[in-house]
Amino acid sequence: MSNLNGALDVEAQPYDPKQKALLKPAGEAVVKDEWVRGDPGPFGLLCFGMTTCMLMFVTTEWTTKEFIPTVFCYAMFYGGFGQFVAGVLELIKGNTFGGTAFASYGAFWMGWFLLEYLTITNKALFPGVKSGKTLWCGLWAFLTFGFFIVTLRKNGCLMTIFSTLVITFSLLAGGQWSPDCEQAAGYWGFFCGASAIYAAFAFLYKQELGIVLPGARPVAYI
């Protein structure tokens, strides 16, 4: 009985680095001399995915535009600031792709919040310019396509997110002229956001539990 109690009370035993390493969660690497110990990736994906799905509730007309103030709040702090912080942490860790993408879309959400807020509160200063918004969405579609190329050497989850985001931005560009096109963008955008949420948990389960869900395995198409 005493041997059993001693085996369970690990903290009471003398410090053994090898034993401590064995007790780490499945998939967690032993990292030394790094300022950022955890992986900010799942958090950044949740910031992006949750906020995108919230906005698409309105774009798909599943709810009324009175829901927009809720989207504003989360676009500023969760999808915007939170995702930007995730990007900075990724850059510190040395992940250029993750840092660039998270910081870019985090800044996008903060800019979107400010633009929409000013447009609603002072319409005289920000008249609707369809051609400008079309080019704006098209530019983000182009940027996202550049990120998509990189995902061809990442995994299926990221490929799905960025490919559907390219389609979403493209449809939003056309949606400035066609309500049906805008609503279609809402459905594609919701799928994109849901894919990001799935990817966040896929990567989280892989690191913490050692469970590899579909789409989380590395690929190399180029």
PDB file of N, CA and C in Angstrom, residues 90-187:
ATOM      1  N   GLU A  90       2.427  34.469 -32.358  1.00  0.00           N
ATOM      2  CA  GLU A  90       2.913  33.541 -33.377  1.00  0.00           C
ATOM      3  C   GLU A  90       4.226  34.046 -33.977  1.00  0.00           C
ATOM      4  N   LEU A  91       4.328  35.340 -34.214  1.00  0.00           N
ATOM      5  CA  LEU A  91       5.565  35.902 -34.756  1.00  0.00           C
ATOM      6  C   LEU A  91       6.710  35.748 -33.769  1.00  0.00           C
ATOM      7  N   ILE A  92       6.423  35.921 -32.487  1.00  0.00           N
ATOM      8  CA  ILE A  92       7.453  35.739 -31.467  1.00  0.00           C
ATOM      9  C   ILE A  92       7.935  34.292 -31.443  1.00  0.00           C
ATOM     10  N   LYS A  93       7.014  33.369 -31.643  1.00  0.00           N
ATOM     11  CA  LYS A  93       7.376  31.943 -31.668  1.00  0.00           C
ATOM     12  C   LYS A  93       8.151  31.569 -32.927  1.00  0.00           C
ATOM     13  N   GLY A  94       8.116  32.432 -33.943  1.00  0.00           N
ATOM     14  CA  GLY A  94       8.820  32.138 -35.180  1.00  0.00           C
ATOM     15  C   GLY A  94       7.928  31.613 -36.283  1.00  0.00           C
ATOM     16  N   ASN A  95       6.610  31.660 -36.075  1.00  0.00           N
ATOM     17  CA  ASN A  95       5.660  31.190 -37.088  1.00  0.00           C
ATOM     18  C   ASN A  95       5.260  32.384 -37.962  1.00  0.00           C
ATOM     19  N   THR A  96       5.968  32.571 -39.066  1.00  0.00           N
ATOM     20  CA  THR A  96       5.739  33.731 -39.927  1.00  0.00           C
ATOM     21  C   THR A  96       4.352  33.705 -40.560  1.00  0.00           C
ATOM     22  N   PHE A  97       3.942  32.553 -41.059  1.00  0.00           N
ATOM     23  CA  PHE A  97       2.639  32.448 -41.717  1.00  0.00           C
ATOM     24  C   PHE A  97       1.506  32.715 -40.738  1.00  0.00           C
ATOM     25  N   GLY A  98       1.509  32.006 -39.601  1.00  0.00           N
ATOM     26  CA  GLY A  98       0.444  32.188 -38.620  1.00  0.00           C
ATOM     27  C   GLY A  98       0.394  33.609 -38.091  1.00  0.00           C
ATOM     28  N   GLY A  99       1.560  34.182 -37.810  1.00  0.00           N
ATOM     29  CA  GLY A  99       1.600  35.540 -37.299  1.00  0.00           C
ATOM     30  C   GLY A  99       1.086  36.552 -38.297  1.00  0.00           C
ATOM     31  N   THR A 100       1.498  36.404 -39.557  1.00  0.00           N
ATOM     32  CA  THR A 100       1.057  37.343 -40.596  1.00  0.00           C
ATOM     33  C   THR A 100      -0.442  37.249 -40.828  1.00  0.00           C
ATOM     34  N   ALA A 101      -0.969  36.024 -40.875  1.00  0.00           N
ATOM     35  CA  ALA A 101      -2.396  35.838 -41.129  1.00  0.00           C
ATOM     36  C   ALA A 101      -3.242  36.340 -39.963  1.00  0.00           C
ATOM     37  N   PHE A 102      -2.922  35.925 -38.747  1.00  0.00           N
ATOM     38  CA  PHE A 102      -3.713  36.342 -37.588  1.00  0.00           C
ATOM     39  C   PHE A 102      -3.668  37.857 -37.396  1.00  0.00           C
ATOM     40  N   ALA A 103      -2.485  38.450 -37.516  1.00  0.00           N
ATOM     41  CA  ALA A 103      -2.368  39.896 -37.337  1.00  0.00           C
ATOM     42  C   ALA A 103      -3.133  40.643 -38.426  1.00  0.00           C
ATOM     43  N   SER A 104      -3.094  40.127 -39.651  1.00  0.00           N
ATOM     44  CA  SER A 104      -3.798  40.778 -40.761  1.00  0.00           C
ATOM     45  C   SER A 104      -5.306  40.763 -40.545  1.00  0.00           C
ATOM     46  N   TYR A 105      -5.854  39.595 -40.233  1.00  0.00           N
ATOM     47  CA  TYR A 105      -7.310  39.504 -40.062  1.00  0.00           C
ATOM     48  C   TYR A 105      -7.763  40.120 -38.742  1.00  0.00           C
ATOM     49  N   GLY A 106      -6.879  40.140 -37.738  1.00  0.00           N
ATOM     50  CA  GLY A 106      -7.212  40.866 -36.519  1.00  0.00           C
ATOM     51  C   GLY A 106      -7.338  42.349 -36.794  1.00  0.00           C
ATOM     52  N   ALA A 107      -6.397  42.903 -37.565  1.00  0.00           N
ATOM     53  CA  ALA A 107      -6.466  44.310 -37.951  1.00  0.00           C
ATOM     54  C   ALA A 107      -7.680  44.560 -38.851  1.00  0.00           C
ATOM     55  N   PHE A 108      -8.003  43.589 -39.707  1.00  0.00           N
ATOM     56  CA  PHE A 108      -9.186  43.713 -40.561  1.00  0.00           C
ATOM     57  C   PHE A 108     -10.450  43.896 -39.718  1.00  0.00           C
ATOM     58  N   TRP A 109     -10.611  43.057 -38.698  1.00  0.00           N
ATOM     59  CA  TRP A 109     -11.826  43.129 -37.891  1.00  0.00           C
ATOM     60  C   TRP A 109     -11.903  44.440 -37.118  1.00  0.00           C
ATOM     61  N   MET A 110     -10.779  44.932 -36.614  1.00  0.00           N
ATOM     62  CA  MET A 110     -10.800  46.213 -35.906  1.00  0.00           C
ATOM     63  C   MET A 110     -11.124  47.356 -36.867  1.00  0.00           C
ATOM     64  N   GLY A 111     -10.551  47.292 -38.079  1.00  0.00           N
ATOM     65  CA  GLY A 111     -10.863  48.300 -39.080  1.00  0.00           C
ATOM     66  C   GLY A 111     -12.314  48.229 -39.522  1.00  0.00           C
ATOM     67  N   TRP A 112     -12.833  46.998 -39.671  1.00  0.00           N
ATOM     68  CA  TRP A 112     -14.237  46.818 -40.060  1.00  0.00           C
ATOM     69  C   TRP A 112     -15.161  47.410 -39.013  1.00  0.00           C
ATOM     70  N   PHE A 113     -14.865  47.154 -37.748  1.00  0.00           N
ATOM     71  CA  PHE A 113     -15.680  47.704 -36.662  1.00  0.00           C
ATOM     72  C   PHE A 113     -15.726  49.225 -36.729  1.00  0.00           C
ATOM     73  N   LEU A 114     -14.564  49.846 -36.871  1.00  0.00           N
ATOM     74  CA  LEU A 114     -14.516  51.312 -36.873  1.00  0.00           C
ATOM     75  C   LEU A 114     -15.234  51.878 -38.096  1.00  0.00           C
ATOM     76  N   LEU A 115     -15.012  51.265 -39.256  1.00  0.00           N
ATOM     77  CA  LEU A 115     -15.656  51.742 -40.481  1.00  0.00           C
ATOM     78  C   LEU A 115     -17.173  51.645 -40.388  1.00  0.00           C
ATOM     79  N   GLU A 116     -17.671  50.486 -39.947  1.00  0.00           N
ATOM     80  CA  GLU A 116     -19.120  50.293 -39.863  1.00  0.00           C
ATOM     81  C   GLU A 116     -19.734  51.205 -38.801  1.00  0.00           C
ATOM     82  N   TYR A 117     -19.016  51.378 -37.701  1.00  0.00           N
ATOM     83  CA  TYR A 117     -19.534  52.241 -36.636  1.00  0.00           C
ATOM     84  C   TYR A 117     -19.650  53.685 -37.125  1.00  0.00           C
ATOM     85  N   LEU A 118     -18.604  54.177 -37.791  1.00  0.00           N
ATOM     86  CA  LEU A 118     -18.635  55.548 -38.294  1.00  0.00           C
ATOM     87  C   LEU A 118     -19.678  55.704 -39.401  1.00  0.00           C
ATOM     88  N   THR A 119     -19.840  54.660 -40.206  1.00  0.00           N
ATOM     89  CA  THR A 119     -20.822  54.717 -41.291  1.00  0.00           C
ATOM     90  C   THR A 119     -22.234  54.841 -40.745  1.00  0.00           C
ATOM     91  N   ILE A 120     -22.516  54.124 -39.660  1.00  0.00           N
ATOM     92  CA  ILE A 120     -23.854  54.147 -39.081  1.00  0.00           C
ATOM     93  C   ILE A 120     -24.106  55.431 -38.298  1.00  0.00           C
ATOM     94  N   THR A 121     -23.109  55.887 -37.544  1.00  0.00           N
ATOM     95  CA  THR A 121     -23.304  57.058 -36.686  1.00  0.00           C
ATOM     96  C   THR A 121     -23.212  58.385 -37.428  1.00  0.00           C
ATOM     97  N   ASN A 122     -22.517  58.398 -38.565  1.00  0.00           N
ATOM     98  CA  ASN A 122     -22.384  59.650 -39.325  1.00  0.00           C
ATOM     99  C   ASN A 122     -22.382  59.328 -40.815  1.00  0.00           C
ATOM    100  N   LYS A 123     -23.558  59.100 -41.348  1.00  0.00           N
ATOM    101  CA  LYS A 123     -23.677  58.692 -42.745  1.00  0.00           C
ATOM    102  C   LYS A 123     -23.251  59.783 -43.715  1.00  0.00           C
ATOM    103  N   ALA A 124     -23.295  61.033 -43.280  1.00  0.00           N
ATOM    104  CA  ALA A 124     -22.923  62.132 -44.175  1.00  0.00           C
ATOM    105  C   ALA A 124     -21.433  62.087 -44.533  1.00  0.00           C
ATOM    106  N   LEU A 125     -20.598  61.597 -43.606  1.00  0.00           N
ATOM    107  CA  LEU A 125     -19.161  61.549 -43.854  1.00  0.00           C
ATOM    108  C   LEU A 125     -18.748  60.315 -44.654  1.00  0.00           C
ATOM    109  N   PHE A 126     -19.573  59.282 -44.612  1.00  0.00           N
ATOM    110  CA  PHE A 126     -19.220  58.027 -45.279  1.00  0.00           C
ATOM    111  C   PHE A 126     -20.358  57.568 -46.186  1.00  0.00           C
ATOM    112  N   PRO A 127     -20.536  58.256 -47.309  1.00  0.00           N
ATOM    113  CA  PRO A 127     -21.591  57.840 -48.241  1.00  0.00           C
ATOM    114  C   PRO A 127     -21.252  56.489 -48.869  1.00  0.00           C
ATOM    115  N   GLY A 128     -22.298  55.758 -49.231  1.00  0.00           N
ATOM    116  CA  GLY A 128     -22.069  54.437 -49.824  1.00  0.00           C
ATOM    117  C   GLY A 128     -21.440  54.529 -51.203  1.00  0.00           C
ATOM    118  N   VAL A 129     -20.298  53.927 -51.367  1.00  0.00           N
ATOM    119  CA  VAL A 129     -19.610  53.880 -52.659  1.00  0.00           C
ATOM    120  C   VAL A 129     -19.453  52.411 -53.031  1.00  0.00           C
ATOM    121  N   LYS A 130     -20.333  51.922 -53.900  1.00  0.00           N
ATOM    122  CA  LYS A 130     -20.335  50.492 -54.224  1.00  0.00           C
ATOM    123  C   LYS A 130     -19.047  50.052 -54.895  1.00  0.00           C
ATOM    124  N   SER A 131     -18.545  50.869 -55.800  1.00  0.00           N
ATOM    125  CA  SER A 131     -17.341  50.471 -56.525  1.00  0.00           C
ATOM    126  C   SER A 131     -16.149  50.361 -55.574  1.00  0.00           C
ATOM    127  N   GLY A 132     -16.056  51.281 -54.613  1.00  0.00           N
ATOM    128  CA  GLY A 132     -14.958  51.243 -53.658  1.00  0.00           C
ATOM    129  C   GLY A 132     -15.015  50.016 -52.768  1.00  0.00           C
ATOM    130  N   LYS A 133     -16.211  49.681 -52.281  1.00  0.00           N
ATOM    131  CA  LYS A 133     -16.357  48.507 -51.425  1.00  0.00           C
ATOM    132  C   LYS A 133     -16.126  47.217 -52.211  1.00  0.00           C
ATOM    133  N   THR A 134     -16.485  47.249 -53.483  1.00  0.00           N
ATOM    134  CA  THR A 134     -16.226  46.074 -54.321  1.00  0.00           C
ATOM    135  C   THR A 134     -14.729  45.840 -54.466  1.00  0.00           C
ATOM    136  N   LEU A 135     -13.988  46.909 -54.728  1.00  0.00           N
ATOM    137  CA  LEU A 135     -12.536  46.794 -54.844  1.00  0.00           C
ATOM    138  C   LEU A 135     -11.904  46.401 -53.511  1.00  0.00           C
ATOM    139  N   TRP A 136     -12.459  46.911 -52.423  1.00  0.00           N
ATOM    140  CA  TRP A 136     -11.957  46.597 -51.079  1.00  0.00           C
ATOM    141  C   TRP A 136     -12.090  45.106 -50.790  1.00  0.00           C
ATOM    142  N   CYS A 137     -13.259  44.547 -51.049  1.00  0.00           N
ATOM    143  CA  CYS A 137     -13.470  43.110 -50.843  1.00  0.00           C
ATOM    144  C   CYS A 137     -12.605  42.293 -51.801  1.00  0.00           C
ATOM    145  N   GLY A 138     -12.472  42.779 -53.044  1.00  0.00           N
ATOM    146  CA  GLY A 138     -11.632  42.079 -54.008  1.00  0.00           C
ATOM    147  C   GLY A 138     -10.180  42.051 -53.589  1.00  0.00           C
ATOM    148  N   LEU A 139      -9.713  43.143 -52.982  1.00  0.00           N
ATOM    149  CA  LEU A 139      -8.326  43.203 -52.515  1.00  0.00           C
ATOM    150  C   LEU A 139      -8.085  42.191 -51.397  1.00  0.00           C
ATOM    151  N   TRP A 140      -9.053  42.060 -50.497  1.00  0.00           N
ATOM    152  CA  TRP A 140      -8.920  41.076 -49.425  1.00  0.00           C
ATOM    153  C   TRP A 140      -9.023  39.651 -49.956  1.00  0.00           C
ATOM    154  N   ALA A 141      -9.794  39.457 -51.012  1.00  0.00           N
ATOM    155  CA  ALA A 141      -9.846  38.140 -51.650  1.00  0.00           C
ATOM    156  C   ALA A 141      -8.486  37.785 -52.235  1.00  0.00           C
ATOM    157  N   PHE A 142      -7.834  38.768 -52.845  1.00  0.00           N
ATOM    158  CA  PHE A 142      -6.501  38.550 -53.420  1.00  0.00           C
ATOM    159  C   PHE A 142      -5.492  38.221 -52.328  1.00  0.00           C
ATOM    160  N   LEU A 143      -5.533  38.978 -51.231  1.00  0.00           N
ATOM    161  CA  LEU A 143      -4.632  38.716 -50.106  1.00  0.00           C
ATOM    162  C   LEU A 143      -4.843  37.309 -49.555  1.00  0.00           C
ATOM    163  N   THR A 144      -6.101  36.936 -49.397  1.00  0.00           N
ATOM    164  CA  THR A 144      -6.430  35.621 -48.843  1.00  0.00           C
ATOM    165  C   THR A 144      -5.975  34.506 -49.765  1.00  0.00           C
ATOM    166  N   PHE A 145      -6.063  34.721 -51.068  1.00  0.00           N
ATOM    167  CA  PHE A 145      -5.594  33.710 -52.011  1.00  0.00           C
ATOM    168  C   PHE A 145      -4.092  33.492 -51.856  1.00  0.00           C
ATOM    169  N   GLY A 146      -3.363  34.575 -51.586  1.00  0.00           N
ATOM    170  CA  GLY A 146      -1.927  34.434 -51.339  1.00  0.00           C
ATOM    171  C   GLY A 146      -1.654  33.560 -50.124  1.00  0.00           C
ATOM    172  N   PHE A 147      -2.443  33.724 -49.059  1.00  0.00           N
ATOM    173  CA  PHE A 147      -2.309  32.874 -47.884  1.00  0.00           C
ATOM    174  C   PHE A 147      -2.677  31.425 -48.214  1.00  0.00           C
ATOM    175  N   PHE A 148      -3.699  31.256 -49.057  1.00  0.00           N
ATOM    176  CA  PHE A 148      -4.146  29.907 -49.419  1.00  0.00           C
ATOM    177  C   PHE A 148      -3.026  29.095 -50.071  1.00  0.00           C
ATOM    178  N   ILE A 149      -2.219  29.733 -50.891  1.00  0.00           N
ATOM    179  CA  ILE A 149      -1.111  29.031 -51.545  1.00  0.00           C
ATOM    180  C   ILE A 149      -0.186  28.404 -50.502  1.00  0.00           C
ATOM    181  N   VAL A 150       0.058  29.125 -49.419  1.00  0.00           N
ATOM    182  CA  VAL A 150       0.929  28.608 -48.363  1.00  0.00           C
ATOM    183  C   VAL A 150       0.300  27.397 -47.684  1.00  0.00           C
ATOM    184  N   THR A 151      -1.025  27.396 -47.540  1.00  0.00           N
ATOM    185  CA  THR A 151      -1.694  26.284 -46.851  1.00  0.00           C
ATOM    186  C   THR A 151      -1.576  24.971 -47.604  1.00  0.00           C
ATOM    187  N   LEU A 152      -1.191  25.018 -48.873  1.00  0.00           N
ATOM    188  CA  LEU A 152      -1.025  23.780 -49.633  1.00  0.00           C
ATOM    189  C   LEU A 152       0.112  22.931 -49.081  1.00  0.00           C
ATOM    190  N   ARG A 153       0.920  23.524 -48.207  1.00  0.00           N
ATOM    191  CA  ARG A 153       1.958  22.764 -47.506  1.00  0.00           C
ATOM    192  C   ARG A 153       1.701  22.726 -45.999  1.00  0.00           C
ATOM    193  N   LYS A 154       0.470  22.978 -45.603  1.00  0.00           N
ATOM    194  CA  LYS A 154       0.118  22.970 -44.171  1.00  0.00           C
ATOM    195  C   LYS A 154      -0.760  21.772 -43.843  1.00  0.00           C
ATOM    196  N   ASN A 155      -2.058  21.933 -43.977  1.00  0.00           N
ATOM    197  CA  ASN A 155      -2.995  20.844 -43.691  1.00  0.00           C
ATOM    198  C   ASN A 155      -4.356  21.154 -44.298  1.00  0.00           C
ATOM    199  N   GLY A 156      -5.224  20.161 -44.305  1.00  0.00           N
ATOM    200  CA  GLY A 156      -6.537  20.303 -44.929  1.00  0.00           C
ATOM    201  C   GLY A 156      -7.423  21.324 -44.241  1.00  0.00           C
ATOM    202  N   CYS A 157      -7.305  21.445 -42.923  1.00  0.00           N
ATOM    203  CA  CYS A 157      -8.120  22.419 -42.190  1.00  0.00           C
ATOM    204  C   CYS A 157      -7.849  23.836 -42.672  1.00  0.00           C
ATOM    205  N   LEU A 158      -6.576  24.201 -42.748  1.00  0.00           N
ATOM    206  CA  LEU A 158      -6.236  25.554 -43.180  1.00  0.00           C
ATOM    207  C   LEU A 158      -6.574  25.771 -44.652  1.00  0.00           C
ATOM    208  N   MET A 159      -6.410  24.734 -45.464  1.00  0.00           N
ATOM    209  CA  MET A 159      -6.788  24.859 -46.879  1.00  0.00           C
ATOM    210  C   MET A 159      -8.275  25.175 -47.012  1.00  0.00           C
ATOM    211  N   THR A 160      -9.096  24.506 -46.225  1.00  0.00           N
ATOM    212  CA  THR A 160     -10.540  24.733 -46.280  1.00  0.00           C
ATOM    213  C   THR A 160     -10.892  26.153 -45.844  1.00  0.00           C
ATOM    214  N   ILE A 161     -10.278  26.612 -44.750  1.00  0.00           N
ATOM    215  CA  ILE A 161     -10.571  27.954 -44.238  1.00  0.00           C
ATOM    216  C   ILE A 161     -10.253  29.022 -45.274  1.00  0.00           C
ATOM    217  N   PHE A 162      -9.048  28.972 -45.816  1.00  0.00           N
ATOM    218  CA  PHE A 162      -8.617  30.058 -46.699  1.00  0.00           C
ATOM    219  C   PHE A 162      -9.270  29.978 -48.083  1.00  0.00           C
ATOM    220  N   SER A 163      -9.539  28.776 -48.572  1.00  0.00           N
ATOM    221  CA  SER A 163     -10.205  28.662 -49.876  1.00  0.00           C
ATOM    222  C   SER A 163     -11.630  29.195 -49.802  1.00  0.00           C
ATOM    223  N   THR A 164     -12.356  28.845 -48.729  1.00  0.00           N
ATOM    224  CA  THR A 164     -13.731  29.344 -48.600  1.00  0.00           C
ATOM    225  C   THR A 164     -13.756  30.836 -48.271  1.00  0.00           C
ATOM    226  N   LEU A 165     -12.707  31.330 -47.641  1.00  0.00           N
ATOM    227  CA  LEU A 165     -12.646  32.768 -47.362  1.00  0.00           C
ATOM    228  C   LEU A 165     -12.420  33.563 -48.649  1.00  0.00           C
ATOM    229  N   VAL A 166     -11.645  33.005 -49.578  1.00  0.00           N
ATOM    230  CA  VAL A 166     -11.479  33.651 -50.891  1.00  0.00           C
ATOM    231  C   VAL A 166     -12.834  33.762 -51.580  1.00  0.00           C
ATOM    232  N   ILE A 167     -13.607  32.678 -51.547  1.00  0.00           N
ATOM    233  CA  ILE A 167     -14.936  32.686 -52.169  1.00  0.00           C
ATOM    234  C   ILE A 167     -15.843  33.696 -51.472  1.00  0.00           C
ATOM    235  N   THR A 168     -15.768  33.748 -50.142  1.00  0.00           N
ATOM    236  CA  THR A 168     -16.613  34.669 -49.379  1.00  0.00           C
ATOM    237  C   THR A 168     -16.333  36.124 -49.749  1.00  0.00           C
ATOM    238  N   PHE A 169     -15.067  36.508 -49.773  1.00  0.00           N
ATOM    239  CA  PHE A 169     -14.717  37.887 -50.124  1.00  0.00           C
ATOM    240  C   PHE A 169     -15.133  38.196 -51.565  1.00  0.00           C
ATOM    241  N   SER A 170     -14.970  37.231 -52.451  1.00  0.00           N
ATOM    242  CA  SER A 170     -15.354  37.454 -53.848  1.00  0.00           C
ATOM    243  C   SER A 170     -16.856  37.679 -53.973  1.00  0.00           C
ATOM    244  N   LEU A 171     -17.634  36.881 -53.242  1.00  0.00           N
ATOM    245  CA  LEU A 171     -19.085  37.047 -53.272  1.00  0.00           C
ATOM    246  C   LEU A 171     -19.514  38.343 -52.591  1.00  0.00           C
ATOM    247  N   LEU A 172     -18.799  38.741 -51.539  1.00  0.00           N
ATOM    248  CA  LEU A 172     -19.109  40.018 -50.898  1.00  0.00           C
ATOM    249  C   LEU A 172     -18.843  41.185 -51.840  1.00  0.00           C
ATOM    250  N   ALA A 173     -17.813  41.042 -52.683  1.00  0.00           N
ATOM    251  CA  ALA A 173     -17.541  42.075 -53.691  1.00  0.00           C
ATOM    252  C   ALA A 173     -18.720  42.204 -54.644  1.00  0.00           C
ATOM    253  N   GLY A 174     -19.218  41.071 -55.109  1.00  0.00           N
ATOM    254  CA  GLY A 174     -20.393  41.099 -55.983  1.00  0.00           C
ATOM    255  C   GLY A 174     -21.660  41.462 -55.244  1.00  0.00           C
ATOM    256  N   GLY A 175     -21.665  41.202 -53.939  1.00  0.00           N
ATOM    257  CA  GLY A 175     -22.841  41.493 -53.139  1.00  0.00           C
ATOM    258  C   GLY A 175     -23.146  42.969 -53.008  1.00  0.00           C
ATOM    259  N   GLN A 176     -22.188  43.829 -53.350  1.00  0.00           N
ATOM    260  CA  GLN A 176     -22.443  45.269 -53.354  1.00  0.00           C
ATOM    261  C   GLN A 176     -23.457  45.649 -54.432  1.00  0.00           C
ATOM    262  N   TRP A 177     -23.624  44.745 -55.403  1.00  0.00           N
ATOM    263  CA  TRP A 177     -24.524  45.021 -56.520  1.00  0.00           C
ATOM    264  C   TRP A 177     -25.714  44.069 -56.565  1.00  0.00           C
ATOM    265  N   SER A 178     -25.613  42.941 -55.853  1.00  0.00           N
ATOM    266  CA  SER A 178     -26.666  41.931 -55.906  1.00  0.00           C
ATOM    267  C   SER A 178     -26.952  41.393 -54.509  1.00  0.00           C
ATOM    268  N   PRO A 179     -28.184  41.568 -54.003  1.00  0.00           N
ATOM    269  CA  PRO A 179     -28.540  41.031 -52.680  1.00  0.00           C
ATOM    270  C   PRO A 179     -28.409  39.511 -52.603  1.00  0.00           C
ATOM    271  N   ASP A 180     -28.705  38.821 -53.698  1.00  0.00           N
ATOM    272  CA  ASP A 180     -28.585  37.370 -53.707  1.00  0.00           C
ATOM    273  C   ASP A 180     -27.123  36.939 -53.566  1.00  0.00           C
ATOM    274  N   CYS A 181     -26.250  37.673 -54.201  1.00  0.00           N
ATOM    275  CA  CYS A 181     -24.818  37.378 -54.118  1.00  0.00           C
ATOM    276  C   CYS A 181     -24.316  37.608 -52.693  1.00  0.00           C
ATOM    277  N   GLU A 182     -24.831  38.649 -52.058  1.00  0.00           N
ATOM    278  CA  GLU A 182     -24.426  38.938 -50.688  1.00  0.00           C
ATOM    279  C   GLU A 182     -24.909  37.846 -49.736  1.00  0.00           C
ATOM    280  N   GLN A 183     -26.135  37.374 -49.966  1.00  0.00           N
ATOM    281  CA  GLN A 183     -26.649  36.308 -49.111  1.00  0.00           C
ATOM    282  C   GLN A 183     -25.862  35.017 -49.306  1.00  0.00           C
ATOM    283  N   ALA A 184     -25.469  34.738 -50.548  1.00  0.00           N
ATOM    284  CA  ALA A 184     -24.632  33.568 -50.815  1.00  0.00           C
ATOM    285  C   ALA A 184     -23.293  33.690 -50.095  1.00  0.00           C
ATOM    286  N   ALA A 185     -22.763  34.917 -50.045  1.00  0.00           N
ATOM    287  CA  ALA A 185     -21.521  35.154 -49.304  1.00  0.00           C
ATOM    288  C   ALA A 185     -21.703  34.822 -47.832  1.00  0.00           C
ATOM    289  N   GLY A 186     -22.889  35.077 -47.314  1.00  0.00           N
ATOM    290  CA  GLY A 186     -23.172  34.764 -45.917  1.00  0.00           C
ATOM    291  C   GLY A 186     -23.069  33.282 -45.626  1.00  0.00           C
ATOM    292  N   TYR A 187     -23.589  32.458 -46.534  1.00  0.00           N
ATOM    293  CA  TYR A 187     -23.527  31.007 -46.334  1.00  0.00           C
ATOM    294  C   TYR A 187     -22.089  30.494 -46.437  1.00  0.00           C
TER     295      TYR A 187
END
